[in-house]
GROMACS .gro file of C-alpha atoms in nm:
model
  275
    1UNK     CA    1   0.126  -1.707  -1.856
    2UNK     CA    2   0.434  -1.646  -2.077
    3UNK     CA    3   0.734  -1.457  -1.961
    4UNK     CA    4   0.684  -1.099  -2.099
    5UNK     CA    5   0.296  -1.123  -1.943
    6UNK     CA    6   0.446  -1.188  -1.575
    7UNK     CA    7   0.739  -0.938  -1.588
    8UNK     CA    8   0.490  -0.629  -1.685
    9UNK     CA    9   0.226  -0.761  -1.408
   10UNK     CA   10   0.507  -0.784  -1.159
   11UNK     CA   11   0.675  -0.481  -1.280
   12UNK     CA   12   0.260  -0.300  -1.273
   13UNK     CA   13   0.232  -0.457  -0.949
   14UNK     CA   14   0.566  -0.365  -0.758
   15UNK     CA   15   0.516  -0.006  -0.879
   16UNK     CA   16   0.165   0.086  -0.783
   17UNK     CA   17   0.175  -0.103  -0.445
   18UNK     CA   18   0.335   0.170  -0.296
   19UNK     CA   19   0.227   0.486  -0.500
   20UNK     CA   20  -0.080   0.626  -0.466
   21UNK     CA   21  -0.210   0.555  -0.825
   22UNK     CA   22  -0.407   0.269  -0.690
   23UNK     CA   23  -0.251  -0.133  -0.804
   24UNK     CA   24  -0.617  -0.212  -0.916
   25UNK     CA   25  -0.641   0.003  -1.153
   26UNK     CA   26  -0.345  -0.069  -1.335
   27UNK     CA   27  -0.380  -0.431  -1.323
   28UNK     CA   28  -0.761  -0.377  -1.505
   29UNK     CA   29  -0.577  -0.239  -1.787
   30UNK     CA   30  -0.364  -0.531  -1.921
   31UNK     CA   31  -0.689  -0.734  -1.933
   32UNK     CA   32  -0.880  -0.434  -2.076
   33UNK     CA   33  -0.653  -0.377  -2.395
   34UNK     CA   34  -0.427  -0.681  -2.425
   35UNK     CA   35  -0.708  -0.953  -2.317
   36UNK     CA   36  -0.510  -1.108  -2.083
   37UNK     CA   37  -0.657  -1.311  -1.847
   38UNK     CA   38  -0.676  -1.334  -1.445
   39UNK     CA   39  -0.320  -1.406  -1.332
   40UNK     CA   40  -0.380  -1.665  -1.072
   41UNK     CA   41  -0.331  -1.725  -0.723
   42UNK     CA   42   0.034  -1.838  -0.715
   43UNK     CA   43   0.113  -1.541  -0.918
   44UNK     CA   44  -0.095  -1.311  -0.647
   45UNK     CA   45   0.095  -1.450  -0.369
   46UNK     CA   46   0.414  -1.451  -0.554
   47UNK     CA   47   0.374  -1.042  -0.643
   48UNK     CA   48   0.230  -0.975  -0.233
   49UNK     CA   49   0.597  -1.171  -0.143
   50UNK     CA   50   0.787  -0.922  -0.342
   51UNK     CA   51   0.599  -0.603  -0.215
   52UNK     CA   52   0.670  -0.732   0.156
   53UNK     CA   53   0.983  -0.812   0.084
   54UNK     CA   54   1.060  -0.463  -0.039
   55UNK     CA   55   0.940  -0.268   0.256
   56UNK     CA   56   1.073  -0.498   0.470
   57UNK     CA   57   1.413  -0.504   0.286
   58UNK     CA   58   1.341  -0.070   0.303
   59UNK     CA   59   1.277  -0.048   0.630
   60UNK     CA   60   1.434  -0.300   0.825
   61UNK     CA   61   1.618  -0.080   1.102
   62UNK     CA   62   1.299   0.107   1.164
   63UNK     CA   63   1.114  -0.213   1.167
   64UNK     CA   64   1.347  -0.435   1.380
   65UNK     CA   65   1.345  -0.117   1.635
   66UNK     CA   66   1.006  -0.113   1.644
   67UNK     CA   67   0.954  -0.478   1.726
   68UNK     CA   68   1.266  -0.438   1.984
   69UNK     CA   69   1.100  -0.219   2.105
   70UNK     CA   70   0.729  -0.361   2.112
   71UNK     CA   71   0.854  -0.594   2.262
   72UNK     CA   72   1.072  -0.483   2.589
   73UNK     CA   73   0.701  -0.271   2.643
   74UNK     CA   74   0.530  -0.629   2.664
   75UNK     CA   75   0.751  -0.880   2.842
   76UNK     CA   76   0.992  -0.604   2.999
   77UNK     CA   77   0.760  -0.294   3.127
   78UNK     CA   78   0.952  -0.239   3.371
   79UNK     CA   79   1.317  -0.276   3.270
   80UNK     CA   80   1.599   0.001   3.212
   81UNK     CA   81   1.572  -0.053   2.854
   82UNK     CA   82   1.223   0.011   2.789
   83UNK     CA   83   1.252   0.352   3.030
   84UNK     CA   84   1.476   0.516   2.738
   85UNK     CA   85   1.267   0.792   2.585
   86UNK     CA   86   1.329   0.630   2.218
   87UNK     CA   87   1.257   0.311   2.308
   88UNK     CA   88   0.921   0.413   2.473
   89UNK     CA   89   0.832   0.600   2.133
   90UNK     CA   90   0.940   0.343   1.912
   91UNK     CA   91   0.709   0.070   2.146
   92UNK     CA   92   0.451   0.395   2.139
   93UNK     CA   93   0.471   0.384   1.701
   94UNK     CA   94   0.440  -0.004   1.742
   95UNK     CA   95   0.099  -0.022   1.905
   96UNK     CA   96  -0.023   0.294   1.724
   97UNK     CA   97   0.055   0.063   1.377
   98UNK     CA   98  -0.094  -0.267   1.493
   99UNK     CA   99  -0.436  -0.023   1.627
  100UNK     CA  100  -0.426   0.190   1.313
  101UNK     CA  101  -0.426  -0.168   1.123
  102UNK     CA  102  -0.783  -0.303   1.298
  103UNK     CA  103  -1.027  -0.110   1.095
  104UNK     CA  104  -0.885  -0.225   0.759
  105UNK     CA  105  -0.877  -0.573   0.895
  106UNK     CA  106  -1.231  -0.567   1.054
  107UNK     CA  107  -1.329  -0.450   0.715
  108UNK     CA  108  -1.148  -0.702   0.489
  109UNK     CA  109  -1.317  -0.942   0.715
  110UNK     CA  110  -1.681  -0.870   0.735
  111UNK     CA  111  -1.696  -0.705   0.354
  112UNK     CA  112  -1.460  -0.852   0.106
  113UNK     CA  113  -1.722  -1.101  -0.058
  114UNK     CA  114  -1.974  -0.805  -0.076
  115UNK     CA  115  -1.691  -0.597  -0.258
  116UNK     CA  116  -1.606  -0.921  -0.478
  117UNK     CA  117  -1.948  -0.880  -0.596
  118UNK     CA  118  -2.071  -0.567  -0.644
  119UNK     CA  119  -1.758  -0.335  -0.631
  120UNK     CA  120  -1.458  -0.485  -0.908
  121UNK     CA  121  -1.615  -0.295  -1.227
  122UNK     CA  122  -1.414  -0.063  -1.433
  123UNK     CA  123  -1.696   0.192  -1.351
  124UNK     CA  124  -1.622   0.164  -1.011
  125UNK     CA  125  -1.253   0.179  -1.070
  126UNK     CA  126  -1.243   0.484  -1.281
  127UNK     CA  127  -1.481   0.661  -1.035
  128UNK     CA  128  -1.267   0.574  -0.736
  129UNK     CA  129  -0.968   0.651  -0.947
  130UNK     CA  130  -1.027   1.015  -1.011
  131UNK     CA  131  -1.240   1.092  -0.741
  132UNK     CA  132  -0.976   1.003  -0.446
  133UNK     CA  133  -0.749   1.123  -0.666
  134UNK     CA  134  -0.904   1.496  -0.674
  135UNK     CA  135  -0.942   1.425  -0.288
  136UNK     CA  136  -0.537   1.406  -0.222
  137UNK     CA  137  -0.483   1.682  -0.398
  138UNK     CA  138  -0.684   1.848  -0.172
  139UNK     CA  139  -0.572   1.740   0.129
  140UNK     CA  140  -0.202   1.827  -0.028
  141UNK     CA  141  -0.321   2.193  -0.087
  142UNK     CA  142  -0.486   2.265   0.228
  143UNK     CA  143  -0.310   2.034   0.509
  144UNK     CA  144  -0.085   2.229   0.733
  145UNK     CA  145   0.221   1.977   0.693
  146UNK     CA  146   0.416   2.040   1.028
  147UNK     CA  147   0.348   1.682   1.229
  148UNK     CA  148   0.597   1.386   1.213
  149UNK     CA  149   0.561   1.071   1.257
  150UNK     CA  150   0.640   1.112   1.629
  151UNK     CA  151   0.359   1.305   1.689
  152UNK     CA  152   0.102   1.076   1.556
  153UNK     CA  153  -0.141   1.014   1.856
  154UNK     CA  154  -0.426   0.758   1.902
  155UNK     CA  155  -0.700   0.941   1.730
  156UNK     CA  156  -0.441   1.038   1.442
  157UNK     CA  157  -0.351   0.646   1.369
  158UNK     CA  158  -0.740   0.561   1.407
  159UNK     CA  159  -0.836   0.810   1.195
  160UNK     CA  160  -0.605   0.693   0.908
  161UNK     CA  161  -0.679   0.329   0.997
  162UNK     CA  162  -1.014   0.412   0.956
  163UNK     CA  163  -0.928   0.573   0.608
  164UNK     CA  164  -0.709   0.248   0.485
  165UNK     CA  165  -1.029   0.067   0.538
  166UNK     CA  166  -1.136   0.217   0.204
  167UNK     CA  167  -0.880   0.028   0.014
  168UNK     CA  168  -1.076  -0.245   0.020
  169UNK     CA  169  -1.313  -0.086  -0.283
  170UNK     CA  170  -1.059  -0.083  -0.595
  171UNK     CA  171  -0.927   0.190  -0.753
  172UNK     CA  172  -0.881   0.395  -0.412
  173UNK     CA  173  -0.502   0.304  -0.342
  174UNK     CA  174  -0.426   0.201   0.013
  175UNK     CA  175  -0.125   0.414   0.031
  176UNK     CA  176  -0.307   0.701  -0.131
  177UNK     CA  177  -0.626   0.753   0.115
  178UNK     CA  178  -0.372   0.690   0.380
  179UNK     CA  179  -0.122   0.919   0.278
  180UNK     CA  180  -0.492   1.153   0.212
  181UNK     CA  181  -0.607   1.070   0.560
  182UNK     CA  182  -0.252   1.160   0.708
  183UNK     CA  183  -0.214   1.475   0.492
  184UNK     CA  184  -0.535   1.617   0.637
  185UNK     CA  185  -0.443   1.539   0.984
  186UNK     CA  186  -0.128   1.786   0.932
  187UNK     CA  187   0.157   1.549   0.907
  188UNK     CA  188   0.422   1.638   0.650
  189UNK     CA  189   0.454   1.474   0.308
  190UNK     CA  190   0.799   1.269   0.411
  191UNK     CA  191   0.614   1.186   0.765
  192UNK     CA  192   0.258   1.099   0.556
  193UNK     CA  193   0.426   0.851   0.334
  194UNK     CA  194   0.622   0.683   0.610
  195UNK     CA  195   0.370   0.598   0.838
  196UNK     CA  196   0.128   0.490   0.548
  197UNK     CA  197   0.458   0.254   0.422
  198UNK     CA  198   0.513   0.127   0.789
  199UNK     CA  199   0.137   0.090   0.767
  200UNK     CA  200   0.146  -0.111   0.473
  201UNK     CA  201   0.389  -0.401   0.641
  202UNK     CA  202   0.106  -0.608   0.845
  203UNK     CA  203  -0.140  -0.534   0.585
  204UNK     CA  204   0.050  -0.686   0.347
  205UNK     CA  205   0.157  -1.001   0.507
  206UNK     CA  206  -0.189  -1.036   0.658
  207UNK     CA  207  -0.311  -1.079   0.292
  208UNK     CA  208  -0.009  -1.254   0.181
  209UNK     CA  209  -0.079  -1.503   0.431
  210UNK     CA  210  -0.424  -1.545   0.331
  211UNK     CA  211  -0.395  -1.595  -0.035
  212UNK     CA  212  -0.084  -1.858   0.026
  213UNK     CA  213  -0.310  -2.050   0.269
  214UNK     CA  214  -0.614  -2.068  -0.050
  215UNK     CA  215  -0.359  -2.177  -0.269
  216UNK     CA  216  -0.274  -2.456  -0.043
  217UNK     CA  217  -0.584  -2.597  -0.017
  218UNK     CA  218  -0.668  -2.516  -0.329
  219UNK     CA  219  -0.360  -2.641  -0.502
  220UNK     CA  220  -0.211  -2.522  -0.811
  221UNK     CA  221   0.060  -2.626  -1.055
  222UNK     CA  222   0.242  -2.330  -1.037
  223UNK     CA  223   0.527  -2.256  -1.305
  224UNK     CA  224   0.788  -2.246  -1.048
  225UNK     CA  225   1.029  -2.055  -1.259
  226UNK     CA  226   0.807  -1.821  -1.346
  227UNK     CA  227   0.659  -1.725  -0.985
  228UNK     CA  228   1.016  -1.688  -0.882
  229UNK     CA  229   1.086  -1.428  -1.099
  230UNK     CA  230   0.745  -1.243  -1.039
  231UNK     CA  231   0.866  -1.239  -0.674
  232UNK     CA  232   1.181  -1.087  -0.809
  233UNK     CA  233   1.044  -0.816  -1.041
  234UNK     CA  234   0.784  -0.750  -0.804
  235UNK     CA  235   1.065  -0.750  -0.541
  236UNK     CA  236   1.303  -0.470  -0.738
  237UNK     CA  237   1.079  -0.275  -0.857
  238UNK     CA  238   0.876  -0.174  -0.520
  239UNK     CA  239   1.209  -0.115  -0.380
  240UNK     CA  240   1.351   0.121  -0.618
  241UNK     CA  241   0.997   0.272  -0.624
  242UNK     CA  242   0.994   0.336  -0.228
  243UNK     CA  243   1.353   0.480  -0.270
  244UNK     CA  244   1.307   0.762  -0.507
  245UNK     CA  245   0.911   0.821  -0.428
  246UNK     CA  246   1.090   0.909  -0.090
  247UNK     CA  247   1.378   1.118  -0.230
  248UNK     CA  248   1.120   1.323  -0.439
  249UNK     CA  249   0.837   1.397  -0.250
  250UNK     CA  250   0.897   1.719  -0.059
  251UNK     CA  251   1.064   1.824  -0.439
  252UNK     CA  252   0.736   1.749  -0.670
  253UNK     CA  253   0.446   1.724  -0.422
  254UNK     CA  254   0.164   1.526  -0.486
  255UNK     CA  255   0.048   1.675  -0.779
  256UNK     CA  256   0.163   1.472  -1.082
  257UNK     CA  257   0.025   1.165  -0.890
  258UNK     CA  258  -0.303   1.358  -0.923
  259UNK     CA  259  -0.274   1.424  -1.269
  260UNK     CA  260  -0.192   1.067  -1.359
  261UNK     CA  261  -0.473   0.944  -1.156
  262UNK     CA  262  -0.692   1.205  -1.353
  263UNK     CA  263  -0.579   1.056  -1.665
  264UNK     CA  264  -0.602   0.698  -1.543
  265UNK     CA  265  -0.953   0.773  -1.447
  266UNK     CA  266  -1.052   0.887  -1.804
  267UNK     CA  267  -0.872   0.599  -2.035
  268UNK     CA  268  -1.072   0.384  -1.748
  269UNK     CA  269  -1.400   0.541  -1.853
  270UNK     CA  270  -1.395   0.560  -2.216
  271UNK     CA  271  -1.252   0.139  -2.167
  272UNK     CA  272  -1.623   0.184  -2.004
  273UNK     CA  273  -1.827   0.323  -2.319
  274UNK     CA  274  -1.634   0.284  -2.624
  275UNK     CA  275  -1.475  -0.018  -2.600
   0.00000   0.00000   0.00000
């Protein structure tokens, strides 16, 4: 892999992770018209590093309050701290995130070699693509958009759990059937995008983990330089995507993300019988 090939994969990569234009997608393209071929592990892992590190990096006074307070409501039920009405709604968020994050990992689990298989075609990809697509705009249009992220309840989180499960087949976009999911359950765009980013933060290590433990017993002579600045690229551009995406959203809606996805969907499809 040469340098320009890793900077637009980890640029591809650090963009879509977060947007809900689905990574998969994009990443079928490169191959698709340039004929590159499959990345590699240590590349994968390096680009998952870089997404974490983003939202991590984003988030990290929401986050270390919500472990704070996940926390005090395990080893400290009890206390003076953990009585404070934040605290108990920040420990309430916590375990709504780790329970909202089951189904997608029950479903990673039990299905990902059946999706390996018989789900990673372009047809697939451009079907998912516009089809989920046409569904968030939907769910924009017609969900009432008055709940925050404060009032997401147990059957709210399960219900988009439930919904990130469908990431698994490609070209759906994690953050956009969760962002779908939320929409239609009446939560606000700001509050939608939020909880499907705080969403995103075990997810994402969970996988990280796993493909960094393959390429360990694997192995793989990894161009050192090179997966460092994947991380990087992958790092700065999620970051500056989270930023703005968040700045914008209550501005331009949902919409152009449709429209791209739309558009996506098609090149995907005539890749399919032309090419």
């Amino acid at each position: 892999m040469g340098w320009l090939e890793a900077f637009v994969l980890a640029l591809i990569q650090g963009l879509t992770e977060f947007l809900p234009i689905s990574s998969s997608a994009h990443l079928i393209l490169p191959s698709q018209l340039l004929g590159w071929e499959d990345q590699g592990l240590a590349f994968d892992v390096a680009v998952h590093v870089g997404s974490l590190l983003a939202i991590v990096g984003y988030f990290r006074k929401e986050l270390i309050e919500l472990a704070q307070a996940w926390l005090s409501s395990i080893f400290r039920p009890g206390s003076e701290f953990s009585a404070l009405a934040e605290t108990k709604q920040q420990a309430r968020l916590a375990w709504l995130i780790i329970l909202a994050t089951i189904p997608a990992g029950l479903a990673g689990v039990l299905l990902n070699d059946f999706v390996s298989e018989h789900l990673r075609s372009t047809l697939v990809i451009a079907s998912t693509t516009i089809f989920f697509g046409i569904l968030l705009w939907v769910s924009d249009h017609r969900g009432a958009r008055r709940l925050s992220v404060t009032d997401v309840n147990v059957k709210t989180a399960l219900l988009i759990g439930c919904s990130q499960a469908l990431a698994l087949i490609p070209g759906t976009s994690r953050s956009g059937i969760t962002m779908t999911a939320a929409l239609l359950l009446g939560l606000t765009r700001d509050a939608a995008a939020r909880f499907s980013f705080l969403l995103s933060v075990p997810l994402i290590a969970a996988a990280g983990l796993l493909k960094t433990k393959e390429l360990l017993e694997t192995g793989h002579d990894a161009q050192l330089q090179l997966i460092a600045f994947a991380t990087f690229v992958s790092f700065i551009s999620a970051y500056l995507c989270i930023h703005f995406f968040l700045k914008l959203l209550e501005k331009i809606g949902f919409l152009p993300f449709v429209i791209y996805r739309l558009a996506l969907g098609f090149v995907l499809f005539v890749l399919v019988f032309v090419a």
